[in-house]
PDB file of C-alpha atoms in Angstrom:
ATOM      1  CA  MET A   1      82.832 138.948   6.554  1.00  0.00           C
ATOM      2  CA  THR A   2      86.349 137.754   5.754  1.00  0.00           C
ATOM      3  CA  ASP A   3      88.233 135.107   7.717  1.00  0.00           C
ATOM      4  CA  GLY A   4      90.890 137.638   8.612  1.00  0.00           C
ATOM      5  CA  TYR A   5      88.338 140.020  10.106  1.00  0.00           C
ATOM      6  CA  THR A   6      86.679 137.176  12.006  1.00  0.00           C
ATOM      7  CA  ASP A   7      90.025 136.092  13.511  1.00  0.00           C
ATOM      8  CA  GLU A   8      90.751 139.660  14.558  1.00  0.00           C
ATOM      9  CA  LEU A   9      87.324 139.996  16.152  1.00  0.00           C
ATOM     10  CA  LEU A  10      87.720 136.720  18.071  1.00  0.00           C
ATOM     11  CA  THR A  11      91.198 137.716  19.256  1.00  0.00           C
ATOM     12  CA  SER A  12      89.905 141.090  20.460  1.00  0.00           C
ATOM     13  CA  SER A  13      86.975 139.430  22.244  1.00  0.00           C
ATOM     14  CA  CYS A  14      89.275 136.950  24.010  1.00  0.00           C
ATOM     15  CA  PHE A  15      91.592 139.768  25.072  1.00  0.00           C
ATOM     16  CA  LEU A  16      88.657 141.774  26.434  1.00  0.00           C
ATOM     17  CA  ALA A  17      87.342 138.767  28.389  1.00  0.00           C
ATOM     18  CA  GLU A  18      90.806 138.106  29.850  1.00  0.00           C
ATOM     19  CA  TYR A  19      91.176 141.784  30.771  1.00  0.00           C
ATOM     20  CA  LEU A  20      87.809 141.786  32.527  1.00  0.00           C
ATOM     21  CA  LEU A  21      88.664 138.643  34.501  1.00  0.00           C
ATOM     22  CA  GLU A  22      92.091 139.882  35.607  1.00  0.00           C
ATOM     23  CA  ASN A  23      91.261 143.522  36.295  1.00  0.00           C
ATOM     24  CA  LEU A  24      87.542 143.775  36.991  1.00  0.00           C
ATOM     25  CA  GLY A  25      86.897 140.347  38.527  1.00  0.00           C
ATOM     26  CA  PRO A  26      87.606 141.304  42.172  1.00  0.00           C
ATOM     27  CA  LEU A  27      85.826 144.642  41.763  1.00  0.00           C
ATOM     28  CA  LEU A  28      82.729 143.079  40.215  1.00  0.00           C
ATOM     29  CA  PHE A  29      82.672 140.404  42.927  1.00  0.00           C
ATOM     30  CA  ALA A  30      82.890 143.079  45.642  1.00  0.00           C
ATOM     31  CA  ILE A  31      79.983 144.947  44.044  1.00  0.00           C
ATOM     32  CA  TYR A  32      78.021 141.720  43.672  1.00  0.00           C
ATOM     33  CA  ILE A  33      78.190 140.826  47.374  1.00  0.00           C
ATOM     34  CA  ASN A  34      78.034 144.393  48.666  1.00  0.00           C
ATOM     35  CA  ASP A  35      74.435 144.033  49.882  1.00  0.00           C
ATOM     36  CA  LEU A  36      75.165 140.968  52.041  1.00  0.00           C
ATOM     37  CA  PRO A  37      75.436 142.951  55.324  1.00  0.00           C
ATOM     38  CA  LYS A  38      71.886 144.273  54.798  1.00  0.00           C
ATOM     39  CA  VAL A  39      70.498 140.733  54.784  1.00  0.00           C
ATOM     40  CA  LEU A  40      71.952 139.659  58.144  1.00  0.00           C
ATOM     41  CA  ARG A  41      69.979 141.167  61.021  1.00  0.00           C
ATOM     42  CA  ASN A  42      71.733 139.855  64.134  1.00  0.00           C
ATOM     43  CA  THR A  43      75.377 140.008  63.144  1.00  0.00           C
ATOM     44  CA  THR A  44      78.056 142.353  61.869  1.00  0.00           C
ATOM     45  CA  VAL A  45      79.800 141.492  58.609  1.00  0.00           C
ATOM     46  CA  THR A  46      83.328 142.324  57.499  1.00  0.00           C
ATOM     47  CA  LEU A  47      84.011 141.873  53.789  1.00  0.00           C
ATOM     48  CA  PHE A  48      87.521 141.733  52.380  1.00  0.00           C
ATOM     49  CA  ALA A  49      87.766 140.390  48.815  1.00  0.00           C
ATOM     50  CA  ASP A  50      86.384 136.845  49.080  1.00  0.00           C
ATOM     51  CA  ASP A  51      87.034 136.644  52.849  1.00  0.00           C
ATOM     52  CA  THR A  52      83.863 137.202  54.857  1.00  0.00           C
ATOM     53  CA  ALA A  53      83.730 137.331  58.658  1.00  0.00           C
ATOM     54  CA  ILE A  54      80.417 137.316  60.545  1.00  0.00           C
ATOM     55  CA  TYR A  55      80.389 138.070  64.253  1.00  0.00           C
ATOM     56  CA  CYS A  56      78.141 139.103  67.114  1.00  0.00           C
ATOM     57  CA  SER A  57      78.207 139.160  70.917  1.00  0.00           C
ATOM     58  CA  SER A  58      75.871 138.213  73.742  1.00  0.00           C
ATOM     59  CA  GLN A  59      75.960 137.482  77.462  1.00  0.00           C
ATOM     60  CA  SER A  60      74.025 134.270  76.804  1.00  0.00           C
ATOM     61  CA  ALA A  61      75.537 131.395  74.823  1.00  0.00           C
ATOM     62  CA  ARG A  62      72.049 130.149  73.935  1.00  0.00           C
ATOM     63  CA  ASP A  63      71.013 133.563  72.566  1.00  0.00           C
ATOM     64  CA  LEU A  64      74.281 133.783  70.669  1.00  0.00           C
ATOM     65  CA  GLN A  65      73.719 130.393  69.059  1.00  0.00           C
ATOM     66  CA  THR A  66      70.156 131.319  68.094  1.00  0.00           C
ATOM     67  CA  MET A  67      71.144 134.663  66.561  1.00  0.00           C
ATOM     68  CA  LEU A  68      73.992 133.156  64.562  1.00  0.00           C
ATOM     69  CA  ASN A  69      71.948 130.244  63.241  1.00  0.00           C
ATOM     70  CA  GLN A  70      69.172 132.616  62.184  1.00  0.00           C
ATOM     71  CA  ASP A  71      71.625 134.702  60.190  1.00  0.00           C
ATOM     72  CA  LEU A  72      73.268 131.605  58.732  1.00  0.00           C
ATOM     73  CA  ASP A  73      69.840 130.618  57.390  1.00  0.00           C
ATOM     74  CA  ARG A  74      69.510 134.084  55.862  1.00  0.00           C
ATOM     75  CA  LEU A  75      73.018 133.756  54.427  1.00  0.00           C
ATOM     76  CA  ALA A  76      72.183 130.398  52.845  1.00  0.00           C
ATOM     77  CA  GLN A  77      69.067 131.869  51.223  1.00  0.00           C
ATOM     78  CA  TRP A  78      71.014 134.895  49.970  1.00  0.00           C
ATOM     79  CA  LEU A  79      73.684 132.632  48.447  1.00  0.00           C
ATOM     80  CA  TYR A  80      70.999 130.558  46.716  1.00  0.00           C
ATOM     81  CA  GLU A  81      69.297 133.633  45.266  1.00  0.00           C
ATOM     82  CA  HIS A  82      72.607 135.037  44.029  1.00  0.00           C
ATOM     83  CA  LYS A  83      73.720 131.674  42.610  1.00  0.00           C
ATOM     84  CA  LEU A  84      76.826 131.562  44.798  1.00  0.00           C
ATOM     85  CA  THR A  85      78.254 128.535  46.605  1.00  0.00           C
ATOM     86  CA  LEU A  86      79.846 128.384  50.041  1.00  0.00           C
ATOM     87  CA  ASN A  87      82.866 126.213  50.733  1.00  0.00           C
ATOM     88  CA  ILE A  88      81.610 124.762  54.006  1.00  0.00           C
ATOM     89  CA  SER A  89      84.788 122.726  54.583  1.00  0.00           C
ATOM     90  CA  LYS A  90      86.748 125.994  54.808  1.00  0.00           C
ATOM     91  CA  SER A  91      84.120 127.791  56.885  1.00  0.00           C
ATOM     92  CA  LYS A  92      84.871 127.713  60.623  1.00  0.00           C
ATOM     93  CA  PHE A  93      83.576 129.392  63.752  1.00  0.00           C
ATOM     94  CA  MET A  94      85.268 130.416  66.969  1.00  0.00           C
ATOM     95  CA  LEU A  95      83.879 131.469  70.337  1.00  0.00           C
ATOM     96  CA  ILE A  96      85.798 134.262  72.047  1.00  0.00           C
ATOM     97  CA  GLY A  97      85.792 134.742  75.803  1.00  0.00           C
ATOM     98  CA  GLY A  98      87.586 134.067  79.059  1.00  0.00           C
ATOM     99  CA  PRO A  99      89.048 130.565  79.616  1.00  0.00           C
ATOM    100  CA  ARG A 100      86.763 129.825  82.584  1.00  0.00           C
ATOM    101  CA  LYS A 101      83.579 130.708  80.701  1.00  0.00           C
ATOM    102  CA  LEU A 102      84.621 128.804  77.580  1.00  0.00           C
ATOM    103  CA  ASN A 103      85.563 125.693  79.570  1.00  0.00           C
ATOM    104  CA  THR A 104      82.131 125.520  81.201  1.00  0.00           C
ATOM    105  CA  LEU A 105      80.245 126.138  77.968  1.00  0.00           C
ATOM    106  CA  GLU A 106      77.755 123.479  76.940  1.00  0.00           C
ATOM    107  CA  GLU A 107      77.448 122.165  73.396  1.00  0.00           C
ATOM    108  CA  PHE A 108      77.430 124.959  70.824  1.00  0.00           C
ATOM    109  CA  THR A 109      76.367 124.098  67.279  1.00  0.00           C
ATOM    110  CA  LEU A 110      76.154 126.252  64.167  1.00  0.00           C
ATOM    111  CA  ILE A 111      74.487 124.889  61.053  1.00  0.00           C
ATOM    112  CA  ILE A 112      74.283 126.123  57.469  1.00  0.00           C
ATOM    113  CA  LYS A 113      72.661 124.204  54.637  1.00  0.00           C
ATOM    114  CA  GLU A 114      72.039 121.306  57.041  1.00  0.00           C
ATOM    115  CA  LYS A 115      75.768 120.928  57.734  1.00  0.00           C
ATOM    116  CA  GLU A 116      77.557 121.674  60.997  1.00  0.00           C
ATOM    117  CA  LEU A 117      80.409 124.151  60.971  1.00  0.00           C
ATOM    118  CA  ASP A 118      83.666 123.094  62.616  1.00  0.00           C
ATOM    119  CA  ARG A 119      84.675 124.953  65.758  1.00  0.00           C
ATOM    120  CA  VAL A 120      88.309 126.056  66.062  1.00  0.00           C
ATOM    121  CA  ASN A 121      90.397 127.513  68.883  1.00  0.00           C
ATOM    122  CA  SER A 122      92.263 129.907  66.587  1.00  0.00           C
ATOM    123  CA  PHE A 123      92.276 130.992  62.974  1.00  0.00           C
ATOM    124  CA  LYS A 124      94.216 133.241  60.638  1.00  0.00           C
ATOM    125  CA  TYR A 125      92.353 136.294  59.407  1.00  0.00           C
ATOM    126  CA  LEU A 126      94.080 138.662  56.985  1.00  0.00           C
ATOM    127  CA  GLY A 127      97.468 137.333  58.039  1.00  0.00           C
ATOM    128  CA  VAL A 128      96.964 137.599  61.809  1.00  0.00           C
ATOM    129  CA  ILE A 129      96.223 134.573  63.994  1.00  0.00           C
ATOM    130  CA  ILE A 130      93.443 135.251  66.496  1.00  0.00           C
ATOM    131  CA  ASN A 131      92.648 132.801  69.284  1.00  0.00           C
ATOM    132  CA  GLU A 132      89.595 132.266  71.453  1.00  0.00           C
ATOM    133  CA  ASN A 133      91.083 134.087  74.470  1.00  0.00           C
ATOM    134  CA  LEU A 134      92.268 137.088  72.422  1.00  0.00           C
ATOM    135  CA  THR A 135      95.872 136.558  73.426  1.00  0.00           C
ATOM    136  CA  TRP A 136      98.639 136.768  70.847  1.00  0.00           C
ATOM    137  CA  THR A 137     100.502 133.605  71.822  1.00  0.00           C
ATOM    138  CA  ASP A 138      99.473 131.740  68.667  1.00  0.00           C
ATOM    139  CA  HIS A 139     100.418 134.625  66.397  1.00  0.00           C
ATOM    140  CA  VAL A 140     103.793 135.094  68.077  1.00  0.00           C
ATOM    141  CA  ASP A 141     104.489 131.361  67.696  1.00  0.00           C
ATOM    142  CA  TYR A 142     103.560 131.667  64.016  1.00  0.00           C
ATOM    143  CA  ILE A 143     105.973 134.596  63.594  1.00  0.00           C
ATOM    144  CA  LYS A 144     108.744 132.721  65.401  1.00  0.00           C
ATOM    145  CA  THR A 145     108.389 129.705  63.119  1.00  0.00           C
ATOM    146  CA  LYS A 146     108.276 131.746  59.921  1.00  0.00           C
ATOM    147  CA  VAL A 147     111.181 134.042  60.822  1.00  0.00           C
ATOM    148  CA  SER A 148     113.325 131.211  62.210  1.00  0.00           C
ATOM    149  CA  GLN A 149     113.033 129.369  58.897  1.00  0.00           C
ATOM    150  CA  ARG A 150     114.298 132.405  56.999  1.00  0.00           C
ATOM    151  CA  LEU A 151     117.093 133.086  59.458  1.00  0.00           C
ATOM    152  CA  GLY A 152     118.082 129.433  59.072  1.00  0.00           C
ATOM    153  CA  VAL A 153     118.487 130.029  55.349  1.00  0.00           C
ATOM    154  CA  LEU A 154     120.598 133.122  56.054  1.00  0.00           C
ATOM    155  CA  GLN A 155     122.732 131.125  58.498  1.00  0.00           C
ATOM    156  CA  ARG A 156     123.557 128.612  55.763  1.00  0.00           C
ATOM    157  CA  ILE A 157     124.353 131.090  52.990  1.00  0.00           C
ATOM    158  CA  LYS A 158     125.767 134.089  54.858  1.00  0.00           C
ATOM    159  CA  HIS A 159     129.361 133.108  54.010  1.00  0.00           C
ATOM    160  CA  LEU A 160     128.479 133.688  50.356  1.00  0.00           C
ATOM    161  CA  MET A 161     127.113 137.188  50.945  1.00  0.00           C
ATOM    162  CA  PRO A 162     128.712 140.515  51.892  1.00  0.00           C
ATOM    163  CA  ARG A 163     127.308 142.409  54.868  1.00  0.00           C
ATOM    164  CA  ASN A 164     125.135 144.790  52.829  1.00  0.00           C
ATOM    165  CA  THR A 165     123.491 141.860  51.025  1.00  0.00           C
ATOM    166  CA  ARG A 166     122.779 140.101  54.333  1.00  0.00           C
ATOM    167  CA  GLU A 167     121.148 143.269  55.641  1.00  0.00           C
ATOM    168  CA  LEU A 168     119.104 143.578  52.457  1.00  0.00           C
ATOM    169  CA  PHE A 169     117.980 139.953  52.888  1.00  0.00           C
ATOM    170  CA  VAL A 170     116.758 140.623  56.437  1.00  0.00           C
ATOM    171  CA  LYS A 171     115.006 143.872  55.507  1.00  0.00           C
ATOM    172  CA  ALA A 172     113.212 142.182  52.616  1.00  0.00           C
ATOM    173  CA  MET A 173     112.475 138.734  54.074  1.00  0.00           C
ATOM    174  CA  VAL A 174     112.326 139.138  57.870  1.00  0.00           C
ATOM    175  CA  LEU A 175     111.403 142.656  58.996  1.00  0.00           C
ATOM    176  CA  PRO A 176     108.099 142.740  57.048  1.00  0.00           C
ATOM    177  CA  ILE A 177     106.978 139.673  59.025  1.00  0.00           C
ATOM    178  CA  LEU A 178     107.970 141.269  62.337  1.00  0.00           C
ATOM    179  CA  ASP A 179     106.254 144.551  61.425  1.00  0.00           C
ATOM    180  CA  TYR A 180     103.058 143.241  59.833  1.00  0.00           C
ATOM    181  CA  ALA A 181      99.986 144.397  61.815  1.00  0.00           C
ATOM    182  CA  ASP A 182     102.215 144.979  64.855  1.00  0.00           C
ATOM    183  CA  VAL A 183      99.981 147.816  66.060  1.00  0.00           C
ATOM    184  CA  THR A 184      97.348 145.138  66.637  1.00  0.00           C
ATOM    185  CA  TRP A 185      99.275 142.306  68.268  1.00  0.00           C
ATOM    186  CA  GLY A 186     102.109 144.329  69.823  1.00  0.00           C
ATOM    187  CA  ASP A 187     101.242 144.147  73.527  1.00  0.00           C
ATOM    188  CA  LYS A 188     103.232 146.605  75.663  1.00  0.00           C
ATOM    189  CA  SER A 189     101.985 144.982  78.860  1.00  0.00           C
ATOM    190  CA  ASN A 190     103.144 141.464  77.902  1.00  0.00           C
ATOM    191  CA  THR A 191     106.911 141.881  77.916  1.00  0.00           C
ATOM    192  CA  THR A 192     107.546 138.119  78.081  1.00  0.00           C
ATOM    193  CA  LEU A 193     105.723 137.536  74.803  1.00  0.00           C
ATOM    194  CA  MET A 194     107.280 140.559  73.097  1.00  0.00           C
ATOM    195  CA  ASN A 195     110.775 139.516  74.200  1.00  0.00           C
ATOM    196  CA  LYS A 196     110.366 136.293  72.198  1.00  0.00           C
ATOM    197  CA  ILE A 197     109.977 138.416  69.075  1.00  0.00           C
ATOM    198  CA  GLN A 198     112.868 140.702  70.023  1.00  0.00           C
ATOM    199  CA  LEU A 199     115.201 137.707  70.229  1.00  0.00           C
ATOM    200  CA  LEU A 200     114.564 137.098  66.525  1.00  0.00           C
ATOM    201  CA  GLN A 201     115.628 140.613  65.576  1.00  0.00           C
ATOM    202  CA  ASN A 202     118.705 140.263  67.794  1.00  0.00           C
ATOM    203  CA  LYS A 203     119.652 137.027  66.035  1.00  0.00           C
ATOM    204  CA  ALA A 204     119.172 138.617  62.620  1.00  0.00           C
ATOM    205  CA  ALA A 205     121.453 141.530  63.534  1.00  0.00           C
ATOM    206  CA  LYS A 206     124.205 139.198  64.742  1.00  0.00           C
ATOM    207  CA  LEU A 207     123.969 137.093  61.578  1.00  0.00           C
ATOM    208  CA  ILE A 208     124.374 140.189  59.435  1.00  0.00           C
ATOM    209  CA  LEU A 209     127.450 141.293  61.387  1.00  0.00           C
ATOM    210  CA  ASP A 210     128.766 137.727  61.784  1.00  0.00           C
ATOM    211  CA  MET A 211     128.943 138.241  65.546  1.00  0.00           C
ATOM    212  CA  PRO A 212     129.103 135.363  68.072  1.00  0.00           C
ATOM    213  CA  LYS A 213     125.784 134.013  69.348  1.00  0.00           C
ATOM    214  CA  HIS A 214     126.312 135.274  72.912  1.00  0.00           C
ATOM    215  CA  SER A 215     127.597 138.739  71.977  1.00  0.00           C
ATOM    216  CA  SER A 216     125.734 141.918  72.900  1.00  0.00           C
ATOM    217  CA  ALA A 217     122.456 142.358  71.036  1.00  0.00           C
ATOM    218  CA  THR A 218     122.380 146.059  71.928  1.00  0.00           C
ATOM    219  CA  GLU A 219     125.786 146.522  70.327  1.00  0.00           C
ATOM    220  CA  ALA A 220     124.668 144.691  67.185  1.00  0.00           C
ATOM    221  CA  LEU A 221     121.536 146.829  66.815  1.00  0.00           C
ATOM    222  CA  ASP A 222     123.532 150.021  67.415  1.00  0.00           C
ATOM    223  CA  LEU A 223     126.110 149.087  64.772  1.00  0.00           C
ATOM    224  CA  LEU A 224     123.321 148.605  62.232  1.00  0.00           C
ATOM    225  CA  GLY A 225     121.464 151.725  63.360  1.00  0.00           C
ATOM    226  CA  TRP A 226     118.301 149.690  64.009  1.00  0.00           C
ATOM    227  CA  ASP A 227     115.541 150.533  66.446  1.00  0.00           C
ATOM    228  CA  THR A 228     114.306 147.760  68.707  1.00  0.00           C
ATOM    229  CA  LEU A 229     110.986 146.190  67.747  1.00  0.00           C
ATOM    230  CA  GLU A 230     109.356 147.881  70.738  1.00  0.00           C
ATOM    231  CA  LYS A 231     110.381 151.282  69.388  1.00  0.00           C
ATOM    232  CA  ARG A 232     109.264 150.331  65.872  1.00  0.00           C
ATOM    233  CA  ARG A 233     105.839 149.328  67.204  1.00  0.00           C
ATOM    234  CA  ARG A 234     105.584 152.616  69.082  1.00  0.00           C
ATOM    235  CA  SER A 235     106.388 154.537  65.897  1.00  0.00           C
ATOM    236  CA  HIS A 236     103.787 152.579  63.936  1.00  0.00           C
ATOM    237  CA  ARG A 237     101.123 153.322  66.565  1.00  0.00           C
ATOM    238  CA  LEU A 238     101.963 157.029  66.442  1.00  0.00           C
ATOM    239  CA  PHE A 239     101.796 157.043  62.643  1.00  0.00           C
ATOM    240  CA  LEU A 240      98.355 155.452  62.846  1.00  0.00           C
ATOM    241  CA  VAL A 241      97.060 158.077  65.297  1.00  0.00           C
ATOM    242  CA  PHE A 242      98.488 160.892  63.162  1.00  0.00           C
ATOM    243  CA  LYS A 243      96.819 159.563  60.012  1.00  0.00           C
ATOM    244  CA  SER A 244      93.509 159.097  61.805  1.00  0.00           C
ATOM    245  CA  LEU A 245      93.511 162.598  63.301  1.00  0.00           C
ATOM    246  CA  ASN A 246      94.507 164.198  59.992  1.00  0.00           C
ATOM    247  CA  GLY A 247      92.081 162.283  57.793  1.00  0.00           C
ATOM    248  CA  LEU A 248      94.773 160.358  55.907  1.00  0.00           C
ATOM    249  CA  ILE A 249      93.035 157.006  56.456  1.00  0.00           C
ATOM    250  CA  ASP A 250      89.370 156.092  56.262  1.00  0.00           C
ATOM    251  CA  TRP A 251      89.291 154.365  59.637  1.00  0.00           C
ATOM    252  CA  ASN A 252      88.091 156.717  62.352  1.00  0.00           C
ATOM    253  CA  PHE A 253      88.988 155.841  65.954  1.00  0.00           C
ATOM    254  CA  ASN A 254      86.737 158.614  67.304  1.00  0.00           C
ATOM    255  CA  PHE A 255      89.610 160.248  69.135  1.00  0.00           C
ATOM    256  CA  ASN A 256      88.490 163.127  71.375  1.00  0.00           C
ATOM    257  CA  HIS A 257      90.775 165.778  72.824  1.00  0.00           C
ATOM    258  CA  PHE A 258      90.324 166.881  76.421  1.00  0.00           C
ATOM    259  CA  LYS A 259      89.619 170.403  75.125  1.00  0.00           C
ATOM    260  CA  ASP A 260      86.540 168.998  73.354  1.00  0.00           C
ATOM    261  CA  MET A 261      85.198 167.549  76.620  1.00  0.00           C
ATOM    262  CA  HIS A 262      85.038 170.771  78.710  1.00  0.00           C
ATOM    263  CA  ASP A 263      85.295 174.562  78.392  1.00  0.00           C
ATOM    264  CA  TYR A 264      88.156 175.341  80.766  1.00  0.00           C
ATOM    265  CA  ASN A 265      91.863 175.205  79.936  1.00  0.00           C
ATOM    266  CA  THR A 266      94.305 172.735  81.446  1.00  0.00           C
ATOM    267  CA  ARG A 267      97.811 171.663  80.542  1.00  0.00           C
ATOM    268  CA  PHE A 268      96.306 168.406  79.230  1.00  0.00           C
ATOM    269  CA  ASN A 269      94.031 170.165  76.728  1.00  0.00           C
ATOM    270  CA  ASN A 270      95.854 168.767  73.703  1.00  0.00           C
ATOM    271  CA  ASN A 271      95.798 165.217  75.016  1.00  0.00           C
ATOM    272  CA  ILE A 272      93.530 162.541  73.584  1.00  0.00           C
ATOM    273  CA  CYS A 273      91.021 160.839  75.858  1.00  0.00           C
ATOM    274  CA  LYS A 274      91.681 157.147  76.349  1.00  0.00           C
ATOM    275  CA  PRO A 275      88.719 154.894  75.472  1.00  0.00           C
ATOM    276  CA  GLN A 276      86.901 153.642  78.548  1.00  0.00           C
ATOM    277  CA  SER A 277      86.917 149.946  79.409  1.00  0.00           C
ATOM    278  CA  LYS A 278      84.824 148.000  81.885  1.00  0.00           C
ATOM    279  CA  ARG A 279      87.583 145.462  82.478  1.00  0.00           C
ATOM    280  CA  THR A 280      91.318 145.759  83.061  1.00  0.00           C
ATOM    281  CA  TRP A 281      92.244 143.805  79.939  1.00  0.00           C
ATOM    282  CA  GLY A 282      90.366 146.405  77.894  1.00  0.00           C
ATOM    283  CA  GLN A 283      93.139 148.875  78.699  1.00  0.00           C
ATOM    284  CA  HIS A 284      95.566 146.583  76.867  1.00  0.00           C
ATOM    285  CA  ARG A 285      93.887 147.233  73.509  1.00  0.00           C
ATOM    286  CA  PHE A 286      96.247 148.671  70.947  1.00  0.00           C
ATOM    287  CA  VAL A 287      94.208 151.876  70.690  1.00  0.00           C
ATOM    288  CA  CYS A 288      94.841 152.526  74.410  1.00  0.00           C
ATOM    289  CA  HIS A 289      98.569 151.967  73.929  1.00  0.00           C
ATOM    290  CA  ALA A 290      98.455 154.316  70.933  1.00  0.00           C
ATOM    291  CA  VAL A 291      96.744 157.067  72.952  1.00  0.00           C
ATOM    292  CA  ASP A 292      99.340 156.742  75.729  1.00  0.00           C
ATOM    293  CA  ASP A 293     102.148 157.053  73.176  1.00  0.00           C
ATOM    294  CA  TRP A 294     100.517 160.070  71.539  1.00  0.00           C
ATOM    295  CA  ASN A 295      99.894 161.919  74.806  1.00  0.00           C
ATOM    296  CA  ALA A 296     103.549 161.434  75.754  1.00  0.00           C
ATOM    297  CA  LEU A 297     104.703 163.377  72.674  1.00  0.00           C
ATOM    298  CA  PRO A 298     105.707 167.053  73.019  1.00  0.00           C
ATOM    299  CA  ASP A 299     103.050 169.493  71.775  1.00  0.00           C
ATOM    300  CA  GLY A 300     105.426 170.717  69.082  1.00  0.00           C
ATOM    301  CA  ILE A 301     105.439 167.303  67.424  1.00  0.00           C
ATOM    302  CA  ARG A 302     101.719 166.652  67.915  1.00  0.00           C
ATOM    303  CA  ASN A 303     100.842 169.941  66.206  1.00  0.00           C
ATOM    304  CA  ILE A 304     102.728 169.095  63.002  1.00  0.00           C
ATOM    305  CA  SER A 305     100.454 168.641  59.984  1.00  0.00           C
ATOM    306  CA  ASP A 306     102.982 167.241  57.482  1.00  0.00           C
ATOM    307  CA  PHE A 307     103.305 163.459  57.831  1.00  0.00           C
ATOM    308  CA  SER A 308     106.831 163.256  56.377  1.00  0.00           C
ATOM    309  CA  VAL A 309     108.058 165.777  58.969  1.00  0.00           C
ATOM    310  CA  PHE A 310     106.179 164.001  61.770  1.00  0.00           C
ATOM    311  CA  ARG A 311     107.597 160.647  60.683  1.00  0.00           C
ATOM    312  CA  ARG A 312     111.162 161.949  60.674  1.00  0.00           C
ATOM    313  CA  LEU A 313     110.877 163.555  64.119  1.00  0.00           C
ATOM    314  CA  VAL A 314     109.308 160.449  65.678  1.00  0.00           C
ATOM    315  CA  LYS A 315     112.019 158.202  64.231  1.00  0.00           C
ATOM    316  CA  ASN A 316     114.718 160.503  65.612  1.00  0.00           C
ATOM    317  CA  MET A 317     113.289 160.506  69.148  1.00  0.00           C
TER     318      MET A 317
END
């Protein structure tokens, strides 16, 4: 074997190893941990890349603690057998419930590998901040901080940019933050919280147009041809329902039409049944808002099968 051939072989091997790490690494890892949910008996597991969420529910805090600790023991054993390590310092747990029940809760301890997990009141999961009361105050505060920083940058440099460049800046650096996962945290019933977000869009529009701070926000949005964030959230919910009903996304919300629930005809036959909830706050789930929005659409729009046509008609409403 010549030196030249050996060098070529080594170079090819290094390239192949680098390719596998960059392109197959995440896929191989996902395959490697794919059987984890089968090991845990008491809890549900959500896997997303190297982010793993384990959760379960119970009326009894003691039962909940027992079930979780049992599955954490199983998780520790599974990790040992698969030669994987857990970063315990980054592993947290959160109890979700009403403020009164959480405030009266006795000591709650979760242990894995003989180490206690830290309890938190909120945490960020896949870019959305969830808190222990399932309100969106923390996430809205996070959005306000992030967007305000970027609008502050625009405020300082806007005199160097023409209007179209300012608008491009906002569309690229601000609107994606305001839109991200808005079907989840956009709460139609909490107008006070949603108005805090709307003020950010209003400020962005005025900065683009170089309008005074106390000028009309409605006028600024109209001049730019922008929908309010409330209307954007409504559109996004409708797009989600359309994709679910037409099999364009894997997630199935188990939507049922009224016509599937009985044999007789009514004028509501093409409506979707709203999911039932035992408590009032259950009706504030985004899926309930989405069903309300969908049922308010004219039949002509609901019966469209082409998403691009549906999208255009909804945006023009």
